[in-house]
């Protein structure tokens, strides 16, 4: 009989009583699951703690083996053969998930029931599953406890292209040209073993609903604002460190495990279950978890600080200015809080329940370059339609283009048309310097049949960024304006060193303006840049997570090792560059098999 009651704490001098934690029902990710532990007793303090926590998160602990068991959790010292022997079975039932002891705590960390197929949960002595296999308990319930996930435009629009015409071939010399996308898909489906990158993709998907930083790029400028929050937090971590030192070895391990749960549930005396900011706090907490997994020291500190500040509020903090008024919350975090409150509300809203304001906000959010802050400002100023904005609102040049071409920019661009834009730019670029190259990136490179915009990577063998930028900004871009292809220049502030140009273009004889991004990439960085600008975003996050797990760091410039962590990082640099030029080599160094772009649709 499932025993959900807190029973079985054996007596003995060294037995620590496991404190049961009250987890709100909606966070009880294991509800409905039946766990069988191996060994199935709570004699060991660590296992006792594991069982207790699993129960806190809604699992039933089954004492006797039966077909109602959903998961068998095996101690690390035991093997698959031990399990079979104990159960008196020759094979293990396919309908039951067999995992090692890390599984429950990792699920709790990710707030979802993770796939039991991940290699890190594999019980010693078990054969590696194939990549295409799915877990008996794949994640149907996994996202139930998470925020409503926005439908990915990717999934709606992206189908691998059947065509791999000559132009595509020319741009992707290293790929399996000649094979149709279908064939390569089939190749992938057959027999590739699940690897560490599959695990990371799954992790990245688990946080897909989170509003991470726009480019999640660890760019240096993100550290500046955050550091203002650092001082008071270091005393907190010093205190934690001191506390840790006084624990004996066994307690230390138990405490570390417990810490995973308690830090998620961290409450201080002033917090309570009815805090009006609970939802925001939960999302920020998940972002904090994500950033601590990627060793993002500065953001971790800032998020921790913001969470504890929000916990002390008795009123709902919904806008940027309300958030900014709270000590400990800087501008970026204030924006993030406003975004979480609004977008979460918008996403959850049934169309039928949406107020006219919600519809207007959604409309304004579609204006190119307008984030939640700008959109809600327009709403607060009383504008109700695009016509209002056009006629009455003081708009920047970029916003005006966004409003005037609202319809154009909301249309998907057929693959052929993406190619045509690429060809026009390539012709102009090669007229300026025949050795310069134009590679179509983004969803096009992943084989999409249509794209949201045109992403063009501009590079040249042996060239430095200054050369490419100068050629582009002084010669090519003005030329493309003169010939009537480029229509407008949009904000080009996203990268400090000016390696990106955003604008709008139109084919000769065409009607629609399209969004076009030109990315200037020096030869030394082309491999890392191609990974980044090919995406998709989940794939990029998973590659970064993987790098971080291996003590390295990946960004759009390269893969770095000897990365310095901790408060000094900003001063001491990003580490030693190991590879930036060769896309395949980056996969190799990370220890995962090469994924052609078509296989990066996560
Ligand atoms: N990118 C990312 N994270 C983001 C935004 C972008 O890693 N938050 C990377 C991956 C994307 C690439 O930049 O593939 C280009 O960005 P786009 O927004 O143009 O996205 P896609 O080209 O993938 O899709 P779309 O067809 O909508 O343009
Ligand atoms: Mg794109």
XYZ file of C-alpha atoms and ligand atoms in Angstrom:
631
model
C 0.000 0.000 0.000
C 1.404 3.388 -0.851
C 2.601 5.047 2.270
C 2.469 8.760 1.970
C 2.546 9.180 5.710
C 5.805 10.211 7.230
C 6.725 6.903 8.706
C 9.692 4.731 9.192
C 12.181 7.054 10.839
C 14.306 4.498 12.554
C 15.694 5.073 15.998
C 19.362 5.426 16.791
C 21.827 7.945 18.098
C 22.883 9.392 14.795
C 19.457 9.506 13.235
C 18.567 13.024 12.330
C 14.922 13.750 12.166
C 13.990 14.910 8.694
C 11.982 18.046 8.802
C 8.978 17.850 6.570
C 8.528 20.970 4.473
C 5.097 22.129 3.443
C 5.188 22.525 -0.315
C 2.245 24.302 -1.936
C 0.127 21.845 -3.835
C 0.761 23.354 -7.254
C 4.502 22.876 -6.731
C 4.164 19.227 -5.795
C 5.624 17.923 -9.001
C 5.580 14.268 -7.917
C 1.863 14.086 -7.202
C 0.417 10.903 -8.596
C 3.849 9.246 -8.867
C 4.740 6.170 -6.871
C 8.390 5.793 -5.870
C 10.101 2.588 -4.876
C 13.565 3.104 -3.457
C 16.373 0.624 -3.695
C 17.134 -0.318 -0.984
C 13.573 0.448 -0.027
C 14.095 1.589 3.533
C 15.007 4.765 5.317
C 17.847 3.439 7.437
C 20.452 5.605 5.752
C 20.050 9.257 6.755
C 20.553 10.442 3.193
C 18.003 8.077 1.768
C 15.631 8.993 4.571
C 15.977 12.597 3.558
C 15.437 11.731 -0.092
C 12.292 9.790 0.697
C 11.005 12.556 2.911
C 11.588 15.217 0.269
C 10.018 13.118 -2.457
C 6.953 12.798 -0.268
C 6.968 16.512 0.457
C 6.803 17.024 -3.287
C 3.821 14.720 -3.573
C 5.297 11.282 -4.294
C 3.919 8.173 -2.640
C 6.508 5.856 -1.154
C 5.584 2.286 -2.047
C 6.906 -0.243 0.477
C 6.175 -3.381 -1.505
C 6.993 -4.037 -5.136
C 3.973 -3.875 -7.388
C 2.834 -2.694 -10.787
C 1.622 0.632 -9.436
C 5.250 1.757 -9.017
C 6.172 4.528 -11.492
C 9.809 5.130 -10.509
C 12.531 3.047 -8.939
C 15.201 5.226 -7.339
C 18.461 3.361 -6.911
C 21.297 4.287 -4.543
C 24.468 5.211 -6.433
C 26.493 2.316 -5.000
C 24.136 -0.280 -6.482
C 23.869 -1.606 -9.997
C 21.195 -2.528 -12.476
C 22.073 -6.177 -11.902
C 21.538 -5.740 -8.145
C 18.060 -4.402 -8.861
C 17.132 -7.295 -11.158
C 18.463 -9.799 -8.659
C 16.537 -8.264 -5.819
C 13.317 -8.242 -7.811
C 13.952 -11.752 -9.105
C 13.440 -10.531 -12.688
C 15.397 -11.086 -15.864
C 14.421 -7.826 -17.435
C 13.183 -4.603 -16.024
C 9.621 -3.523 -16.930
C 9.688 -0.890 -19.671
C 6.787 0.985 -18.112
C 8.699 1.827 -14.947
C 11.360 4.523 -14.833
C 14.620 3.323 -13.340
C 16.842 6.136 -12.140
C 19.675 6.818 -9.776
C 19.402 8.779 -6.569
C 20.094 12.170 -8.202
C 16.808 12.066 -10.017
C 14.348 13.384 -7.399
C 16.520 16.323 -6.365
C 17.194 17.308 -9.988
C 13.475 17.209 -10.752
C 12.834 19.439 -7.795
C 15.580 21.773 -8.927
C 13.993 22.062 -12.367
C 10.508 22.024 -10.945
C 9.479 19.368 -13.383
C 9.412 15.630 -13.801
C 12.478 15.256 -15.994
C 12.932 12.509 -18.504
C 14.305 9.446 -16.798
C 16.337 8.716 -19.941
C 18.966 11.356 -19.251
C 22.367 9.758 -19.024
C 23.127 11.385 -15.691
C 20.228 9.455 -14.118
C 21.364 6.142 -15.529
C 21.813 3.389 -12.970
C 25.248 1.781 -13.039
C 25.349 -1.221 -15.324
C 22.419 -0.107 -17.469
C 22.787 0.113 -21.249
C 22.662 3.602 -22.790
C 19.322 4.352 -24.428
C 19.108 5.594 -28.015
C 18.458 9.267 -28.603
C 15.021 8.815 -30.071
C 13.698 6.710 -27.222
C 11.511 8.445 -24.769
C 11.111 7.908 -21.126
C 8.276 5.794 -19.843
C 7.468 8.809 -17.793
C 8.385 11.519 -20.257
C 7.366 14.913 -19.167
C 3.647 15.142 -19.607
C 3.231 16.462 -16.136
C 6.551 18.210 -16.162
C 5.370 21.526 -17.344
C 2.184 21.371 -15.358
C 3.838 23.099 -12.478
C 5.502 25.646 -14.706
C 4.211 28.829 -16.162
C 2.142 28.568 -19.280
C 4.628 28.127 -22.077
C 4.235 30.456 -25.011
C 3.593 28.543 -28.199
C 6.887 28.476 -30.022
C 6.624 30.202 -33.356
C 9.299 27.780 -34.408
C 7.040 24.819 -34.004
C 4.249 26.482 -35.825
C 6.225 27.578 -38.801
C 9.286 25.501 -39.143
C 9.313 22.527 -41.375
C 12.557 21.314 -42.793
C 12.901 22.494 -46.321
C 12.790 19.945 -49.060
C 15.019 22.101 -51.194
C 18.710 22.270 -50.814
C 19.380 24.235 -53.924
C 22.698 25.455 -55.166
C 22.647 28.600 -53.135
C 22.108 26.717 -49.952
C 24.889 24.415 -50.978
C 27.227 27.281 -51.584
C 26.571 28.663 -48.144
C 26.909 25.426 -46.286
C 29.820 23.695 -47.904
C 30.456 21.503 -44.916
C 27.014 20.062 -44.693
C 25.499 16.972 -46.116
C 24.550 18.633 -49.322
C 22.510 16.556 -51.658
C 20.749 14.786 -48.873
C 17.318 16.157 -48.360
C 16.463 17.489 -44.953
C 14.227 14.476 -44.584
C 17.089 12.110 -45.163
C 19.322 13.773 -42.622
C 16.458 13.769 -40.153
C 16.095 10.068 -40.761
C 19.824 9.580 -40.240
C 19.559 11.279 -36.924
C 16.620 9.183 -35.868
C 18.476 5.993 -36.444
C 20.698 4.943 -33.718
C 22.502 8.043 -32.471
C 23.122 7.560 -28.822
C 21.711 10.085 -26.475
C 24.525 12.406 -25.448
C 25.247 15.126 -22.930
C 23.861 17.756 -25.300
C 20.483 15.997 -25.323
C 20.480 16.333 -21.548
C 21.326 20.011 -21.767
C 18.608 20.586 -24.359
C 16.164 19.084 -21.968
C 17.406 21.330 -19.188
C 17.180 24.364 -21.435
C 13.636 23.413 -22.400
C 12.680 23.175 -18.761
C 13.419 26.886 -18.437
C 12.133 27.864 -21.849
C 9.203 29.740 -20.380
C 11.501 31.993 -18.428
C 12.142 35.488 -19.667
C 15.907 35.218 -19.727
C 17.980 38.133 -20.907
C 17.315 38.962 -24.568
C 20.468 37.392 -25.827
C 21.333 35.565 -22.670
C 24.812 36.353 -23.756
C 26.764 36.993 -20.592
C 27.921 40.166 -22.225
C 30.077 42.248 -19.985
C 27.665 45.137 -19.774
C 25.200 43.035 -17.818
C 27.554 42.939 -14.904
C 27.725 46.639 -14.236
C 24.271 47.196 -12.872
C 24.273 44.016 -10.942
C 27.409 44.740 -9.019
C 25.707 47.495 -7.102
C 23.865 44.800 -5.228
C 26.840 42.768 -4.375
C 28.136 44.247 -1.132
C 25.441 43.185 1.246
C 25.121 39.783 -0.290
C 28.663 38.763 0.324
C 28.039 38.821 4.060
C 25.130 36.471 3.453
C 27.309 34.018 1.567
C 30.105 34.306 4.134
C 27.606 33.403 6.793
C 26.448 30.398 4.810
C 30.052 29.324 4.317
C 30.745 29.491 8.047
C 27.629 27.496 8.783
C 28.708 24.864 6.316
C 32.104 24.408 7.920
C 30.729 23.346 11.296
C 28.862 20.394 9.898
C 30.439 16.994 10.090
C 31.026 15.101 6.873
C 27.827 13.118 6.708
C 25.665 15.962 7.823
C 27.386 18.089 5.235
C 26.239 15.824 2.430
C 22.731 15.641 3.836
C 22.643 19.360 4.261
C 23.781 20.006 0.703
C 20.988 17.821 -0.530
C 18.442 19.429 1.686
C 19.726 22.811 0.670
C 18.470 22.173 -2.824
C 14.982 22.086 -1.477
C 15.151 24.668 1.223
C 16.719 27.286 -0.992
C 13.813 26.944 -3.354
C 11.435 27.371 -0.517
C 13.441 30.004 1.205
C 11.166 31.913 3.491
C 12.125 34.446 6.039
C 10.023 35.596 8.926
C 8.300 38.230 6.872
C 7.310 36.059 4.001
C 4.060 34.222 3.789
C 2.165 32.033 1.423
C -0.151 34.884 0.452
C 2.558 37.232 -0.686
C 1.027 38.988 -3.684
C 4.380 38.680 -5.441
C 4.621 34.932 -5.125
C 4.254 34.290 -8.822
C 6.932 36.817 -9.730
C 9.166 35.405 -7.023
C 8.689 31.878 -8.356
C 9.718 32.929 -11.873
C 12.688 34.940 -10.595
C 13.699 31.976 -8.462
C 13.757 29.765 -11.537
C 15.851 32.330 -13.343
C 18.156 32.415 -10.355
C 18.442 28.621 -10.490
C 19.258 28.848 -14.185
C 21.917 31.475 -13.686
C 23.511 29.601 -10.842
C 23.692 26.536 -13.062
C 25.535 28.555 -15.674
C 27.787 29.994 -12.982
C 26.590 33.468 -13.710
C 27.784 34.972 -10.487
C 26.582 38.510 -10.996
C 23.081 37.722 -12.069
C 22.770 35.155 -9.295
C 23.506 37.819 -6.742
C 21.141 40.343 -8.284
C 18.287 37.885 -8.528
C 18.768 36.654 -4.984
C 18.709 40.187 -3.748
C 15.593 41.074 -5.741
C 13.779 37.987 -4.506
C 14.424 38.763 -0.884
C 13.360 42.367 -1.456
C 10.132 41.247 -3.116
C 9.386 38.861 -0.277
C 9.274 41.794 2.069
C 6.607 43.602 0.061
C 3.023 43.442 1.181
C 1.673 44.901 -2.078
C 1.866 43.503 -5.554
C 4.754 45.020 -7.490
C 3.592 45.220 -11.075
C 5.381 48.065 -12.789
C 8.934 49.074 -13.389
C 8.643 52.201 -11.286
C 7.125 50.332 -8.347
C 9.999 47.877 -8.533
C 12.630 50.610 -8.845
C 11.350 52.214 -5.648
C 12.456 49.128 -3.712
C 16.051 49.225 -2.487
C 17.985 46.300 -3.911
C 16.185 46.264 -7.254
C 18.033 47.861 -10.131
C 16.795 48.861 -13.568
C 17.223 45.570 -15.324
C 15.500 43.627 -12.593
C 12.710 46.201 -12.487
C 12.113 45.681 -16.205
C 12.200 41.954 -15.723
C 9.622 42.123 -12.923
C 7.297 44.239 -15.023
C 7.739 41.843 -17.908
C 6.993 38.807 -15.763
C 3.857 40.346 -14.292
C 2.493 41.506 -17.645
C 3.473 38.717 -19.939
C 2.439 36.078 -17.478
C -0.923 37.732 -17.243
C -1.181 38.017 -21.011
C -0.179 34.454 -21.622
C -2.616 33.044 -19.163
C -5.444 35.145 -20.359
C -8.154 33.346 -22.228
C -9.119 35.407 -25.221
C -12.639 35.571 -23.894
C -11.444 37.083 -20.637
C -9.041 39.551 -22.150
C -9.889 43.149 -21.450
C -9.651 45.756 -24.213
C -6.456 46.957 -22.511
C -4.950 43.497 -22.837
C -5.679 43.483 -26.540
C -4.139 46.922 -26.977
C -1.079 45.895 -25.002
C -0.671 42.837 -27.177
C -1.008 44.988 -30.281
C 1.621 47.437 -29.028
C 3.963 44.614 -28.069
C 4.006 43.672 -31.739
C 5.548 47.001 -32.756
C 9.134 46.315 -33.744
C 11.451 47.365 -30.950
C 8.724 47.989 -28.371
C 9.139 45.910 -25.236
C 6.727 45.611 -22.385
C 7.898 48.899 -20.869
C 7.225 50.952 -23.989
C 3.974 49.147 -24.774
C 2.543 49.712 -21.314
C 3.692 53.318 -21.371
C 1.717 53.941 -24.571
C -1.271 52.240 -22.985
C -0.974 54.386 -19.862
C -0.754 57.483 -22.052
C -4.160 56.624 -23.476
C -3.259 55.436 -26.970
C -5.572 52.729 -28.186
C -4.587 51.832 -31.722
C -1.724 51.915 -34.185
C -3.504 54.841 -35.791
C -3.348 56.687 -32.438
C 0.355 55.993 -32.163
C 0.988 57.102 -35.718
C -1.013 60.302 -35.406
C -0.462 61.390 -31.815
C 2.398 59.658 -30.039
C 5.890 61.105 -30.154
C 7.698 58.254 -31.874
C 11.373 57.657 -32.454
C 12.399 57.005 -36.029
C 12.608 53.303 -35.289
C 9.206 53.181 -33.618
C 7.679 54.982 -36.567
C 9.025 52.364 -38.941
C 7.715 49.682 -36.558
C 4.248 51.230 -36.537
C 4.101 52.042 -40.249
C 5.258 48.563 -41.226
C 3.493 46.668 -38.479
C 1.720 44.413 -40.916
C 4.808 43.804 -43.079
C 6.971 42.775 -40.155
C 4.348 40.400 -38.808
C 4.395 38.362 -42.021
C 6.590 35.292 -42.320
C 9.123 35.390 -45.154
C 9.095 32.430 -47.556
C 12.426 30.643 -47.835
C 12.850 31.660 -51.475
C 12.462 35.279 -50.566
C 14.985 34.998 -47.734
C 17.381 33.617 -50.349
C 16.648 36.493 -52.712
C 17.481 39.065 -50.006
C 20.671 37.136 -49.292
C 21.650 37.156 -52.940
C 21.216 40.908 -53.307
C 23.369 41.559 -50.257
C 25.970 39.024 -51.376
C 26.257 40.639 -54.786
C 26.792 44.066 -53.217
C 29.252 42.714 -50.652
C 31.316 40.878 -53.245
C 31.349 43.882 -55.493
C 33.064 45.723 -52.649
C 35.403 42.820 -51.884
C 35.137 39.518 -53.758
C 36.610 37.623 -50.818
C 33.877 38.627 -48.431
C 31.201 36.042 -47.671
C 27.527 36.197 -46.837
C 25.956 33.283 -44.996
C 22.225 33.171 -44.333
C 21.785 32.201 -40.698
C 18.878 32.041 -38.254
C 15.922 29.814 -38.941
C 16.838 29.687 -42.674
C 20.058 27.855 -41.903
C 18.090 25.408 -39.791
C 16.098 24.587 -42.891
C 12.915 26.501 -42.098
C 10.429 26.925 -44.907
C 9.779 30.484 -43.768
C 11.466 32.925 -41.427
C 10.593 35.859 -39.224
C 13.481 37.926 -40.524
C 16.589 37.698 -42.692
C 19.746 36.997 -40.652
C 22.925 37.487 -42.671
C 26.386 36.745 -41.344
C 29.078 38.749 -43.145
C 32.662 37.590 -42.870
C 35.921 37.254 -44.771
C 38.771 34.754 -44.405
C 41.547 36.287 -42.355
C 39.701 39.554 -41.771
C 39.303 41.479 -38.543
C 36.052 43.021 -37.393
C 37.206 46.575 -38.097
C 37.724 45.805 -41.757
C 34.373 44.109 -42.198
C 32.502 46.807 -40.317
C 34.142 49.610 -42.248
C 33.424 47.973 -45.586
C 29.829 47.336 -44.639
C 28.959 50.628 -42.998
C 30.887 52.871 -45.355
C 30.428 51.111 -48.666
C 27.943 48.260 -48.813
C 25.065 49.574 -46.690
C 24.985 53.017 -48.362
C 25.127 51.284 -51.753
C 22.189 49.058 -50.854
C 20.208 52.122 -49.788
C 21.024 53.863 -53.062
C 19.875 50.924 -55.122
C 16.549 50.966 -53.266
C 16.980 47.634 -51.498
C 17.499 48.846 -47.923
C 14.591 50.953 -46.702
C 15.412 51.928 -43.140
C 18.051 51.597 -40.502
C 16.734 50.471 -37.121
C 18.344 50.542 -33.685
C 21.837 49.246 -33.977
C 22.809 49.311 -30.368
C 22.577 45.682 -29.419
C 26.251 44.964 -29.553
C 28.661 47.464 -28.165
C 31.294 47.097 -30.769
C 28.819 47.785 -33.552
C 29.045 44.374 -35.102
C 25.390 44.240 -35.961
C 23.232 46.296 -38.278
C 19.440 46.092 -38.093
C 17.162 47.442 -40.737
C 14.460 46.819 -43.275
C 14.774 45.726 -46.890
C 12.498 45.190 -49.859
C 12.933 43.194 -53.042
C 12.765 45.101 -56.330
C 9.133 45.052 -57.354
C 8.171 43.676 -53.945
C 5.597 45.227 -51.692
C 6.523 44.133 -48.172
C 9.318 45.503 -46.065
C 11.263 42.757 -44.355
C 13.340 42.861 -41.207
C 16.995 42.247 -42.020
C 19.929 41.804 -39.639
C 23.502 42.046 -40.846
C 26.033 40.511 -38.502
C 29.673 41.401 -38.967
C 31.887 38.545 -37.866
C 35.699 38.401 -37.933
C 37.182 35.227 -39.326
C 38.516 34.199 -35.925
C 34.999 34.067 -34.503
C 33.018 32.674 -37.393
C 32.495 29.211 -35.854
C 31.090 30.499 -32.583
C 29.064 33.154 -34.395
C 27.524 30.566 -36.699
C 26.487 28.456 -33.733
C 24.950 31.462 -32.061
C 23.194 32.953 -35.087
C 21.923 29.600 -36.266
C 20.193 28.895 -32.978
C 17.647 28.058 -32.086
C 17.614 29.825 -28.768
C 17.050 26.622 -26.779
C 19.909 24.960 -28.599
C 22.137 27.933 -27.808
C 21.236 27.819 -24.155
C 21.925 24.121 -24.022
C 25.352 24.546 -25.623
C 26.161 27.223 -23.069
C 24.962 25.066 -20.220
C 27.098 22.243 -21.506
C 30.146 24.501 -21.752
C 29.507 25.770 -18.273
C 29.202 22.219 -16.885
C 32.615 21.520 -18.385
C 34.139 24.572 -16.761
C 34.151 26.482 -20.036
C 32.189 29.340 -21.432
C 30.595 29.739 -24.833
C 29.346 32.937 -26.360
C 28.957 34.285 -29.875
C 32.677 34.994 -30.042
C 34.163 31.731 -28.949
C 34.628 28.910 -26.525
C 36.758 29.830 -23.542
C 38.456 27.791 -20.893
C 40.075 28.703 -17.561
C 37.064 30.858 -16.948
C 37.455 32.813 -13.792
C 34.481 32.614 -11.531
C 33.400 34.723 -8.660
C 33.473 38.396 -7.899
C 36.729 38.967 -9.732
C 35.475 37.691 -13.035
C 34.601 41.054 -14.470
C 38.107 42.327 -13.852
C 40.081 39.289 -14.800
C 38.487 38.550 -18.115
C 36.573 35.763 -19.713
C 39.254 33.093 -19.791
C 41.427 31.700 -22.519
C 39.975 31.356 -25.990
C 40.160 27.730 -27.123
C 38.155 27.903 -30.322
C 36.217 30.526 -32.176
C 36.859 29.838 -35.829
C 35.760 26.269 -36.389
C 32.134 25.418 -35.721
C 32.711 21.663 -35.731
C 35.724 21.918 -33.473
C 33.603 23.633 -30.825
C 31.316 20.605 -30.730
C 34.374 18.374 -30.540
C 35.921 20.221 -27.637
C 32.624 20.121 -25.818
C 32.690 16.369 -26.339
C 29.438 16.041 -28.275
C 28.820 14.811 -31.811
C 28.333 17.422 -34.517
C 24.736 18.516 -35.097
C 24.051 19.932 -38.544
C 21.888 23.068 -38.390
C 18.733 21.149 -39.313
C 19.134 19.171 -36.131
C 19.241 22.193 -33.916
C 15.501 22.680 -33.811
C 14.803 22.114 -30.141
N 19.158 34.046 -30.568
C 19.309 33.488 -29.308
N 18.576 33.950 -28.259
C 17.693 34.931 -28.445
C 17.519 35.502 -29.712
C 18.278 35.021 -30.763
O 20.120 32.586 -29.124
N 17.000 35.352 -27.404
C 19.948 33.507 -31.698
C 19.364 32.208 -32.153
C 18.546 32.577 -33.312
C 19.362 33.711 -33.919
O 19.914 34.376 -32.795
O 18.370 31.528 -34.204
C 18.547 34.641 -34.779
O 17.495 35.212 -34.037
P 16.044 35.357 -34.627
O 15.252 36.107 -33.635
O 16.094 35.910 -36.004
O 15.483 33.879 -34.615
P 15.377 32.800 -35.762
O 16.083 33.215 -36.984
O 15.799 31.528 -35.150
O 13.819 32.705 -36.027
P 12.920 33.610 -37.009
O 12.508 32.740 -38.125
O 11.737 34.003 -36.193
O 13.728 34.774 -37.436
Mg 15.738 35.072 -37.856
